[in-house]
CSV table of C-alpha atoms in Angstrom, one decimal:
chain,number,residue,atom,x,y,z
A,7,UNK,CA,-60.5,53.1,12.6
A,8,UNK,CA,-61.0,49.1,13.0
A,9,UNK,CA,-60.5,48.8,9.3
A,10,UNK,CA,-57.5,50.8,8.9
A,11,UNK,CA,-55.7,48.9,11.6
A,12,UNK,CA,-56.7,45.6,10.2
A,13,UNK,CA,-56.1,47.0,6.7
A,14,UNK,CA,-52.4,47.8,7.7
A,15,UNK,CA,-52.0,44.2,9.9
A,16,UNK,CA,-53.0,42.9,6.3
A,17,UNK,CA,-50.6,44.5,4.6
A,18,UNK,CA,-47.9,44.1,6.9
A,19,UNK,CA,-48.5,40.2,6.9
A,20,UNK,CA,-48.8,39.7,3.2
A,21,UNK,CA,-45.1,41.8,2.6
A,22,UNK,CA,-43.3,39.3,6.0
A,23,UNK,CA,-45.0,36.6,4.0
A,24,UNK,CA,-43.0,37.5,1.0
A,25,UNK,CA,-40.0,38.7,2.7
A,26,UNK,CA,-39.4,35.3,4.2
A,27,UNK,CA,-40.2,33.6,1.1
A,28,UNK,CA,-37.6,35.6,-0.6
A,29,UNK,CA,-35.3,34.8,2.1
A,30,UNK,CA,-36.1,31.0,2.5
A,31,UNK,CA,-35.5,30.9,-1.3
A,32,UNK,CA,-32.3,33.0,-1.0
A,33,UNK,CA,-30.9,30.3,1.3
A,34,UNK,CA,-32.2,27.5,-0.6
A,35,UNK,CA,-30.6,28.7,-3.8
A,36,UNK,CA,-27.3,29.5,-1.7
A,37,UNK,CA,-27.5,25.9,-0.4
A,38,UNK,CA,-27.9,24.6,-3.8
A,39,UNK,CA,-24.6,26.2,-4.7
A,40,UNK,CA,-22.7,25.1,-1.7
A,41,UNK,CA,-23.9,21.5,-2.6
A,42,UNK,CA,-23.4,22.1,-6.6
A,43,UNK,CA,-21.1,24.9,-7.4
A,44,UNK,CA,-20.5,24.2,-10.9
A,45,UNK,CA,-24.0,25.8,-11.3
A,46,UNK,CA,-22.5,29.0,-11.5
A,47,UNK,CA,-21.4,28.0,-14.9
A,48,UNK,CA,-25.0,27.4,-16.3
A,49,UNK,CA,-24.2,23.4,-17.0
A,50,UNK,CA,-23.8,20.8,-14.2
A,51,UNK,CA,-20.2,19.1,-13.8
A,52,UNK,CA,-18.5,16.7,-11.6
A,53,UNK,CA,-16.1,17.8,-8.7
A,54,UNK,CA,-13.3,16.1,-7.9
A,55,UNK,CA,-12.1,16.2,-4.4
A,56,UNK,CA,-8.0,16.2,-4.2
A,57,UNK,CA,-6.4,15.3,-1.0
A,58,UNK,CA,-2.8,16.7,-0.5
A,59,UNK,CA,0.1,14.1,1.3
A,60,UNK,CA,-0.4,16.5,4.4
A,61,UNK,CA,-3.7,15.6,5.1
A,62,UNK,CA,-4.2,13.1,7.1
A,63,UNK,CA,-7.3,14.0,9.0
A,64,UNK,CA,-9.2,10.6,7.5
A,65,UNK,CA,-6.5,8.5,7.2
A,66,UNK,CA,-8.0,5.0,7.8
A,67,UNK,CA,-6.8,1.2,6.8
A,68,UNK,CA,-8.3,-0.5,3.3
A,69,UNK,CA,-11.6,-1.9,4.4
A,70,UNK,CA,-11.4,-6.3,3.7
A,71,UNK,CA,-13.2,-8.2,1.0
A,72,UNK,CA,-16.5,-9.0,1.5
A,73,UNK,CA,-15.7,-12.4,0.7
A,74,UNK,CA,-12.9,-14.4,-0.5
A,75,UNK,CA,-14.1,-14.3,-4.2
A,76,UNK,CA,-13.6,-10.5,-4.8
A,77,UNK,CA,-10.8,-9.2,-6.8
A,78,UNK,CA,-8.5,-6.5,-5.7
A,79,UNK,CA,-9.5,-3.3,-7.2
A,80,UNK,CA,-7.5,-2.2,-10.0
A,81,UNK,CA,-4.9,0.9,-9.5
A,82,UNK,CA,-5.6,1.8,-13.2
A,83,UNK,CA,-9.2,2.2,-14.2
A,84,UNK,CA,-9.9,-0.8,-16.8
A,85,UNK,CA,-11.2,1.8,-19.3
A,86,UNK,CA,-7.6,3.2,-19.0
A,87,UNK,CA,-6.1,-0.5,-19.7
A,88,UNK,CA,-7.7,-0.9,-22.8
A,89,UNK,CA,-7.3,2.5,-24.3
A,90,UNK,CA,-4.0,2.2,-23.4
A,91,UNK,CA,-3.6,-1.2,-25.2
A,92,UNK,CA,-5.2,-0.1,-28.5
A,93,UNK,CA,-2.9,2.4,-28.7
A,94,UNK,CA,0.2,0.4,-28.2
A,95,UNK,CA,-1.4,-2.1,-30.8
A,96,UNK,CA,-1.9,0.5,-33.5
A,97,UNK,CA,1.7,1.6,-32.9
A,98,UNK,CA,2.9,-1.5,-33.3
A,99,UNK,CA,1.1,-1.9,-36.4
A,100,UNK,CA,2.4,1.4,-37.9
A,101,UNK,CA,6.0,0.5,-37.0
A,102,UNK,CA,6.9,-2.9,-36.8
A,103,UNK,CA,9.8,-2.1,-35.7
A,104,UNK,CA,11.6,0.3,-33.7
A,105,UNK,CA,13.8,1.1,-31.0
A,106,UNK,CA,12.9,1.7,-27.6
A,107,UNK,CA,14.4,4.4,-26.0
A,108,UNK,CA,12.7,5.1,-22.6
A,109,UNK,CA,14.2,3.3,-19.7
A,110,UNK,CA,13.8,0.8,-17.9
A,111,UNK,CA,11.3,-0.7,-20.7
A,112,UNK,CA,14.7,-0.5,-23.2
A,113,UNK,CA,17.1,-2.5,-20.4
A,114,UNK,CA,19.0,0.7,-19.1
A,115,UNK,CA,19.0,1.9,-16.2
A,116,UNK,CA,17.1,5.1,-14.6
A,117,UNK,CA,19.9,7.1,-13.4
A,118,UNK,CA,18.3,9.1,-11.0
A,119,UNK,CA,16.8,5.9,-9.4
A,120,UNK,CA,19.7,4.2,-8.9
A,121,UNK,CA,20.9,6.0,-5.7
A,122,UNK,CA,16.9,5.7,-4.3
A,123,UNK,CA,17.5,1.8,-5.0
A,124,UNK,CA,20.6,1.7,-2.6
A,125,UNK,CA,18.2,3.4,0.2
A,126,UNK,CA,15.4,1.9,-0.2
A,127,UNK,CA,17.8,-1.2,0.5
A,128,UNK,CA,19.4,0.5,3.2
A,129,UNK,CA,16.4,1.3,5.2
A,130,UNK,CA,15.5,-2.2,5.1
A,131,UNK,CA,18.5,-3.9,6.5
A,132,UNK,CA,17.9,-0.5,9.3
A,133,UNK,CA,14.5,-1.6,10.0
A,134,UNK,CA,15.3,-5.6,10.3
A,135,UNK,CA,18.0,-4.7,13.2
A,136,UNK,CA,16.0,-2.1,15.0
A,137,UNK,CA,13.3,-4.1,15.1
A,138,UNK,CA,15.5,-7.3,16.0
A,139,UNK,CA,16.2,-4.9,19.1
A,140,UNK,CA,13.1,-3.9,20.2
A,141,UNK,CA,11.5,-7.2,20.2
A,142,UNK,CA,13.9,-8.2,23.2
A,143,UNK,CA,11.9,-5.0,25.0
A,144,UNK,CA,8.6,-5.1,23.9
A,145,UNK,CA,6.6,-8.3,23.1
A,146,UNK,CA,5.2,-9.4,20.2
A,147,UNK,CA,2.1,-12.0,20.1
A,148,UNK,CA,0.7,-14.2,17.3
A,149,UNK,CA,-1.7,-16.1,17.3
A,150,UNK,CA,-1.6,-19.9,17.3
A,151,UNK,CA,-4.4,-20.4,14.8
A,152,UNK,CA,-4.6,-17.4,12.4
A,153,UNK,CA,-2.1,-14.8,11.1
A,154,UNK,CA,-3.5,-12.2,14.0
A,155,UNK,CA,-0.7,-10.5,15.5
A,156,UNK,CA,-0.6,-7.8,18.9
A,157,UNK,CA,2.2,-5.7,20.5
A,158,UNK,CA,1.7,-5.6,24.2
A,159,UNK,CA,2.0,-7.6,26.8
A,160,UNK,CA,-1.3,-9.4,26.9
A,161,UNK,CA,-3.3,-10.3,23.9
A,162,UNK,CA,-6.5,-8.7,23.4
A,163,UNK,CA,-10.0,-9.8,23.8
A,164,UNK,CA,-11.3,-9.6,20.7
A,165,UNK,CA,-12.7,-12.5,19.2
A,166,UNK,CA,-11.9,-12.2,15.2
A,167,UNK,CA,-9.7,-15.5,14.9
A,168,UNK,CA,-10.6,-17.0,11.7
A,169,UNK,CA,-8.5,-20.2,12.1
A,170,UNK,CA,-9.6,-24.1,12.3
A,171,UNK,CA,-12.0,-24.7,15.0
A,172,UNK,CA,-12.3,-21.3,15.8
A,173,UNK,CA,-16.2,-21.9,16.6
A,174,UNK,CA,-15.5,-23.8,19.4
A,175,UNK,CA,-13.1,-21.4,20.5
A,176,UNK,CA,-16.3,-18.6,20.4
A,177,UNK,CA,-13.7,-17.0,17.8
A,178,UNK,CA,-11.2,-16.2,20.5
A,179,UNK,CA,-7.4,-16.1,19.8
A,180,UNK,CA,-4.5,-18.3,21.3
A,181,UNK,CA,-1.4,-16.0,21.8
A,182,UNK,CA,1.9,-17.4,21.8
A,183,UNK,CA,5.7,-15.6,20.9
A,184,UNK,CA,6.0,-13.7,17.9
A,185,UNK,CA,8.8,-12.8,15.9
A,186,UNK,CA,10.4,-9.9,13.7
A,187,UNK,CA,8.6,-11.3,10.9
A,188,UNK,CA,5.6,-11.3,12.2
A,189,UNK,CA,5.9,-7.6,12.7
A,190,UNK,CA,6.5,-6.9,9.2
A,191,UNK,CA,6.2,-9.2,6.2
A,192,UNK,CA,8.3,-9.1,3.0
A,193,UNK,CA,7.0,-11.4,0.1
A,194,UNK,CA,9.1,-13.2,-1.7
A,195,UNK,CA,9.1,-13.2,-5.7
A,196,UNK,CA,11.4,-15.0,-8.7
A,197,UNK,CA,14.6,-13.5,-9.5
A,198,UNK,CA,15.2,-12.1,-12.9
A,199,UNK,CA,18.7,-12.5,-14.7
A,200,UNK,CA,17.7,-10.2,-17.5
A,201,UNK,CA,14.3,-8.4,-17.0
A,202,UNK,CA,13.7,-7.5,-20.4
A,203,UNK,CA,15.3,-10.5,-22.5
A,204,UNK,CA,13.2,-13.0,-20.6
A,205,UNK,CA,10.8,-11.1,-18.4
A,206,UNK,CA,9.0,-14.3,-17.0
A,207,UNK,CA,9.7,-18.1,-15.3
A,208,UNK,CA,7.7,-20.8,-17.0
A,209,UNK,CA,6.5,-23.4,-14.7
A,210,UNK,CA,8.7,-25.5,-14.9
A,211,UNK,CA,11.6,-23.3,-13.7
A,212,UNK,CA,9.8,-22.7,-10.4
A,213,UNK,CA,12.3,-24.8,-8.6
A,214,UNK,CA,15.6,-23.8,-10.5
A,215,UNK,CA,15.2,-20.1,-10.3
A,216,UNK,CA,16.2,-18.2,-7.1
A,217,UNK,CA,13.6,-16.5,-4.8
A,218,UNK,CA,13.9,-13.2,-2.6
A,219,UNK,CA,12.1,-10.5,-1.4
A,220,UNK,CA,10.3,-8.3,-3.6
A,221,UNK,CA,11.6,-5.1,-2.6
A,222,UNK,CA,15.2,-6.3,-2.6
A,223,UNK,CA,14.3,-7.5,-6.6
A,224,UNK,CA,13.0,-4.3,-7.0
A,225,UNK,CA,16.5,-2.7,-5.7
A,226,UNK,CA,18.0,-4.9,-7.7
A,227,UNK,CA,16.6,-4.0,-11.1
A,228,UNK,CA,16.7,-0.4,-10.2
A,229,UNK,CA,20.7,-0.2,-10.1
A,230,UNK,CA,21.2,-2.4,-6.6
A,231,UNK,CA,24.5,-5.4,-7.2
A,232,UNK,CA,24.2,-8.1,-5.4
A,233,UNK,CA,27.0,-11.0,-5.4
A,234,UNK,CA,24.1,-13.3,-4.6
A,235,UNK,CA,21.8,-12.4,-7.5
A,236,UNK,CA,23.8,-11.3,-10.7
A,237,UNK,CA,21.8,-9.8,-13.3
A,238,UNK,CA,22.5,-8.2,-16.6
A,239,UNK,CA,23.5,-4.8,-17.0
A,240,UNK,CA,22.8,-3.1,-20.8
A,241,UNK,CA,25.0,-0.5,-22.1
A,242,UNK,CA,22.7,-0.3,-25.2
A,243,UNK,CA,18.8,-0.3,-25.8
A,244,UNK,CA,17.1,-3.1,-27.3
A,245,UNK,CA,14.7,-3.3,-30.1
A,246,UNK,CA,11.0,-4.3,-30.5
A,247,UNK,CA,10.0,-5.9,-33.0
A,248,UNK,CA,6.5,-6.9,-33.5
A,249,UNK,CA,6.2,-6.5,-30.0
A,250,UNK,CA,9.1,-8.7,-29.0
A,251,UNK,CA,12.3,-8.0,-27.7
A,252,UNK,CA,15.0,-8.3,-29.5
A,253,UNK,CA,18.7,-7.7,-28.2
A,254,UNK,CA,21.8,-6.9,-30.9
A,255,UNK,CA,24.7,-6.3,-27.8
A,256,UNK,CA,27.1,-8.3,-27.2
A,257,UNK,CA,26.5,-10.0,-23.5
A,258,UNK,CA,30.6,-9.8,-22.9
A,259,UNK,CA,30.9,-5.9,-23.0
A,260,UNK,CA,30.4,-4.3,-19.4
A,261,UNK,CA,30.5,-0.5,-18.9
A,262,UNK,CA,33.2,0.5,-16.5
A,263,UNK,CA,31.7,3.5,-15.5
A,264,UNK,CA,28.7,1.1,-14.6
A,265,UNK,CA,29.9,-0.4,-11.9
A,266,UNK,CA,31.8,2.5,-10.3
A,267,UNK,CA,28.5,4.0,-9.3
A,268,UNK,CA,27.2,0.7,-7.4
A,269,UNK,CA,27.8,0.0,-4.3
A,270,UNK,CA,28.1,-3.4,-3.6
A,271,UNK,CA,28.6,-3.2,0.0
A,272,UNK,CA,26.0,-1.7,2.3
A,273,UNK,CA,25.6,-0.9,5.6
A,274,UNK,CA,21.9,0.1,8.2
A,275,UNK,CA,21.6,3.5,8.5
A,276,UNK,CA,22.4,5.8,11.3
A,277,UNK,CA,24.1,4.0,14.3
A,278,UNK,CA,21.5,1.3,14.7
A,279,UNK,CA,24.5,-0.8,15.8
A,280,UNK,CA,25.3,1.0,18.9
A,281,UNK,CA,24.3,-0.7,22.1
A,282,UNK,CA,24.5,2.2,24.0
A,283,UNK,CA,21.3,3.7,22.1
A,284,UNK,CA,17.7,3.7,24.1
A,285,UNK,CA,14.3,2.1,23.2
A,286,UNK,CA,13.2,5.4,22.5
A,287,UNK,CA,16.3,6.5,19.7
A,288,UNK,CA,16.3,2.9,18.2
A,289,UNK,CA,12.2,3.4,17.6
A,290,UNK,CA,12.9,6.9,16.2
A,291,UNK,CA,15.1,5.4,13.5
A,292,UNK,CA,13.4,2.6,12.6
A,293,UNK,CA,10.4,4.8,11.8
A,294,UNK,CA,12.0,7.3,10.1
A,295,UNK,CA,14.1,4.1,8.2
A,296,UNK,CA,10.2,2.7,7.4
A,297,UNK,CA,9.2,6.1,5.9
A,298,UNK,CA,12.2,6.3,3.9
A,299,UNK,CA,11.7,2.6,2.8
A,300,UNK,CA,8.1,3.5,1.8
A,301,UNK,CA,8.5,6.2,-0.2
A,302,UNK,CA,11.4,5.3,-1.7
A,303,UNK,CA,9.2,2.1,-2.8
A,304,UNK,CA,6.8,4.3,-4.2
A,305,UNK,CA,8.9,6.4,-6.7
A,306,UNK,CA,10.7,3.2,-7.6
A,307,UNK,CA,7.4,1.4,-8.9
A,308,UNK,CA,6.5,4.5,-11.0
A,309,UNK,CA,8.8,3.9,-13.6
A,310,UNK,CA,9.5,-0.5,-12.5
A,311,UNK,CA,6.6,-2.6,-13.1
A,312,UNK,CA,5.6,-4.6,-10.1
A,313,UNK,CA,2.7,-6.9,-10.6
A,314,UNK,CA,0.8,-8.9,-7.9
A,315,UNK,CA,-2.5,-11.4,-8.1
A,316,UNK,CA,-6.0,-10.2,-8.6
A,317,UNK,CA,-6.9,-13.0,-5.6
A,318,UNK,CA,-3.8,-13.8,-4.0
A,319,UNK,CA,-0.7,-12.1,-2.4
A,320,UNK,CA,1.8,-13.1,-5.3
A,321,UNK,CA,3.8,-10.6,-6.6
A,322,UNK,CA,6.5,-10.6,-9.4
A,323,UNK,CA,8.7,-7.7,-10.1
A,324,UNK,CA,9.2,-7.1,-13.8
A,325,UNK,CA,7.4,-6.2,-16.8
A,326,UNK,CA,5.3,-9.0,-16.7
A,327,UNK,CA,4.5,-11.6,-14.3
A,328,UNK,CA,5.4,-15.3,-13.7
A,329,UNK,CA,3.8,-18.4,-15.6
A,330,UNK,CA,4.0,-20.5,-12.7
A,331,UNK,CA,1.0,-22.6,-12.5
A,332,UNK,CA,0.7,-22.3,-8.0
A,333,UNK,CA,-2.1,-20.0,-7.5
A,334,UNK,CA,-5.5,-21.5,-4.7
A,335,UNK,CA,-7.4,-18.4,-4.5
A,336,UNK,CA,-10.7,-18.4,-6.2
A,337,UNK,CA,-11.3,-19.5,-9.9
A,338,UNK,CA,-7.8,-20.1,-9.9
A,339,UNK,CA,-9.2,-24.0,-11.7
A,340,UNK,CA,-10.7,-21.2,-14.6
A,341,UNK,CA,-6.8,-20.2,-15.2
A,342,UNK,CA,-5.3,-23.5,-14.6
A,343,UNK,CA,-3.7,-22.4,-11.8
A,344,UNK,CA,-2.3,-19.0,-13.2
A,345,UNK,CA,-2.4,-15.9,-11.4
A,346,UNK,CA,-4.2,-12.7,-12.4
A,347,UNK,CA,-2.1,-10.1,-12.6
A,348,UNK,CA,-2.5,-6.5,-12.1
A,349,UNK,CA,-0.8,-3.4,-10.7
A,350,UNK,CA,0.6,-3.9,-7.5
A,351,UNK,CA,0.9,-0.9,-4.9
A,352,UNK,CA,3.4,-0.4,-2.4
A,353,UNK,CA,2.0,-2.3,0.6
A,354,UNK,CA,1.6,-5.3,-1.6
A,355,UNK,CA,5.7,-5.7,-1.6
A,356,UNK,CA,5.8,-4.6,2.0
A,357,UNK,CA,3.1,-6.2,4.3
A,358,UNK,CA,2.3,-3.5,6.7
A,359,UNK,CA,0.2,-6.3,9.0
A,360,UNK,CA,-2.1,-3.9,10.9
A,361,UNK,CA,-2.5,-4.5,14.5
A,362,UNK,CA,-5.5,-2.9,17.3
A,363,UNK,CA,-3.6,0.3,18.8
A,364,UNK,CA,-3.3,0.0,22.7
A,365,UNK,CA,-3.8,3.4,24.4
A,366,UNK,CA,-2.8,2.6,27.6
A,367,UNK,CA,-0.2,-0.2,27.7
A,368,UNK,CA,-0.1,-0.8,31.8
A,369,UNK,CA,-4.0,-0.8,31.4
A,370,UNK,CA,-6.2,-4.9,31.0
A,371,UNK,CA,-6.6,-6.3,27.3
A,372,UNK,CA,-8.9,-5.0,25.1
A,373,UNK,CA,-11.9,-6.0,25.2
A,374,UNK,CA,-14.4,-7.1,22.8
A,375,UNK,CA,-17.5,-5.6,23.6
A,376,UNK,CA,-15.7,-2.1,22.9
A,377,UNK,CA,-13.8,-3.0,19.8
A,378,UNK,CA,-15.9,-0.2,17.6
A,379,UNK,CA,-14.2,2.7,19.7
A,380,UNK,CA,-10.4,1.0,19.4
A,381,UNK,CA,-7.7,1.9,16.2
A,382,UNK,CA,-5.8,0.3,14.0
A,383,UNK,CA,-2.2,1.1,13.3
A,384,UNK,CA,0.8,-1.1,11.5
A,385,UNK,CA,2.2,-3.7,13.7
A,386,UNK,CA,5.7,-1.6,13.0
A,387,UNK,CA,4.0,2.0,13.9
A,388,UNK,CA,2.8,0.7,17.1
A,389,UNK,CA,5.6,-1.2,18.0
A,390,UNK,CA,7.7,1.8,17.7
A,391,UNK,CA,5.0,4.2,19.5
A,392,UNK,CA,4.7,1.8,22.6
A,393,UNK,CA,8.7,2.1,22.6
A,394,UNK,CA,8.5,6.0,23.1
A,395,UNK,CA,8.7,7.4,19.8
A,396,UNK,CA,6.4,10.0,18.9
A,397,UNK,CA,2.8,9.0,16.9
A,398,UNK,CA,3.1,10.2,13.0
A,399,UNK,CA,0.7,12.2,11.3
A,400,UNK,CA,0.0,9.6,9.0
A,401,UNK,CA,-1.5,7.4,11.8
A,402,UNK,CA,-3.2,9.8,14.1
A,403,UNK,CA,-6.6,9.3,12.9
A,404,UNK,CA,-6.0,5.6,12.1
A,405,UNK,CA,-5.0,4.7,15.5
A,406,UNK,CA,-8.0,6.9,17.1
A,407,UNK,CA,-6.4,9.2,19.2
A,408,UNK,CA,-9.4,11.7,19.8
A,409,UNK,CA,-11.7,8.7,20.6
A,410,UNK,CA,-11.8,8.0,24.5
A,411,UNK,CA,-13.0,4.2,24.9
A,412,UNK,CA,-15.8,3.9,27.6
A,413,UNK,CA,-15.1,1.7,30.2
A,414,UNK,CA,-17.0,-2.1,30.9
A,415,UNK,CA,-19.0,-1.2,33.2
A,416,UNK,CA,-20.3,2.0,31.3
A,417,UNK,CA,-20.9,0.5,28.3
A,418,UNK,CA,-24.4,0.1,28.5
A,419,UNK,CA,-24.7,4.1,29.1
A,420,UNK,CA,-23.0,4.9,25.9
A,421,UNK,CA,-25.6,4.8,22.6
């Protein structure tokens, strides 16, 4: 009877040995395809993670270079750049000449652009007077030494000033009165009379030719007028030859029709000029005026070149950047002074200046020692949250709204 019993106890260990092998594998295998999925098609492949506009769950700012030598990274892969240039080269080689008919790269205009020029202009001049209105309520510091700037009423504690003798000063900052500038930051580039006849300023026009802000340049070539800043306007494409530009029009004919569908004249947006309006209205628009300005931006530049420095904030709007000789970043004695241009992005022609996001405003400065748990958020966003308008999407995750900062005294309880 003994040996039965153990017989069976045998038995019935060796088959939940091998069920829970089975099953272990099972998982294992199910866990391999949750980690690889492509499996299921007998060859491995790469996956390629796409994010959609509405998700902003991990929205965080552009980590800094790890030193001052590092380039910018490239919007365009370089493998892309250089098939791309081969390919234009054996065009050119196949057809000498020929007549370009895509705009802006023939000198016309992109029609459908030309009304997003005139409001991505218009939500500039909103943003410049809201923001000239909210200053008066809600303070902006800068720092005395470095480019640091915080909203609120009293500077924070953190020590990251980078500015002379900022050893002796344990790295803390030295607040004084900011301005609207200091809130948001437009770069200034070289203005182009005729973007495609002569797309770039030698050096020695640096001090002849007119300089504005980048974006208004970019309204500008995209259908904007100006009284300020003439520029040419084509009724006819040009030709390329050998790869140059090469312009049979007559510079005295003008299309009427042209000029009916420019505004020269424009006003802010919405009723910005009101005095009767409240912080919290006035921060609304100026938001919804920086969204607008920032997306109109960004469909503007798909189709308008914008170029900026590999190693310095230069930009140039056009199809090719400057020859001016005035770049100090690194390796800049390598280029003789020239820049290294590459694609810019949006925030290159608009200087968000990001700022350390304070939760409570009536509560002490931030303090060092719990920097880790604070957000960031652009000096604009925050100055327009701390003035009552609601926190975007786009900056809820930035700004570290679900994180709940310990306090000093229970910091040495929080791992």
């Amino acid at each position: 009877m003994r040996s039965r019993v153990s017989h069976c106890l045998s038995n019935y260990s060796m088959h939940r040995r091998y069920l829970s092998s089975s099953i272990i594998s099972h998982f294992n295998s199910l866990n391999k395809l949750q980690l690889n999925p492509t499996n299921l098609f007998g060859h491995p492949r790469t996956l390629t993670t796409i994010y959609t506009n509405q998700d902003h769950s991990y929205a965080d700012i552009r980590k800094p270079a790890k030193s001052k030598s590092e380039r910018k990274p490239y919007q365009t892969p370089m493998k892309i750049l250089v098939q791309r240039a081969k390919k234009e080269k054996e065009e050119r080689k196949a057809q000498p000449c020929k007549l370009l008919e895509n705009p802006p790269e023939n000198g016309l205009l992109v029609p459908e652009l030309v009304d997003v020029a005139h409001q991505v202009y218009q939500a500039r001049e909103s943003i410049l007077l809201g923001l000239s209105k909210l200053v008066n309520s809600i303070p902006v510091l800068r720092c005395r030494y470095c480019f640091e700037v915080h909203i609120g009423q009293v500077g924070h504690e953190i020590r990251t000033c980078m500015g002379p003798k900022s050893g002796l000063r344990n790295a803390t900052h030295v607040w004084r009165k900011g301005r609207v500038h200091d809130v948001i930051y437009f770069p200034k580039c070289f203005h182009l009379y005729d973007r495609v006849g002569k797309p770039r300023v030698i050096h020695d026009e640096r001090r002849t030719v007119k300089q504005l802000p980048a974006i208004v340049e970019l309204c500008i070539q995209a259908g904007l007028n100006l009284e300020k800043y003439p520029t040419k306007r084509r009724t006819k494409p040009v030709y390329s030859i050998e790869g140059r530009i090469v312009d049979f029009e007559d510079n005295t004919q003008i299309d009427p029709s042209l000029d009916l569908s420019l505004n020269t004249e424009m006003q802010p947006k919405g009723d910005l000029g009101n005095c009767d309006l409240s912080m919290r209205e006035v921060s609304s628009m100026v938001l919804d005026s920086w969204f607008e300005m920032i997306s109109g931006a960004k469909n503007l530049m798909e189709r308008y070149k914008v170029h900026t420095c590999g190693y310095c904030p230069e930009v140039q709007v056009g199809p090719k950047g400057h020859k001016v000789r005035m770049c100090k970043a690194s390796k800049h004695q390598s280029r003789n002074g020239m820049h290294a241009w590459q694609e810019a992005t949006v925030f290159d022609l608009v200087g968000p200046n990001y700022v350390w996001h304070v939760a409570d405003v009536a509560g002490g400065p931030l303090c060092n020692d719990l920097k880790r748990y604070y957000g960031k958020a652009p000096a604009i966003v925050e100055m327009c949250v701390q003035a009552g308008a609601g926190v975007p999407d786009e900056y809820r995750s930035m700004m570290r709204l679900d994180v709940v900062p310990p306090c000093r005294d229970e910091l040495d309880l929080v791992t």
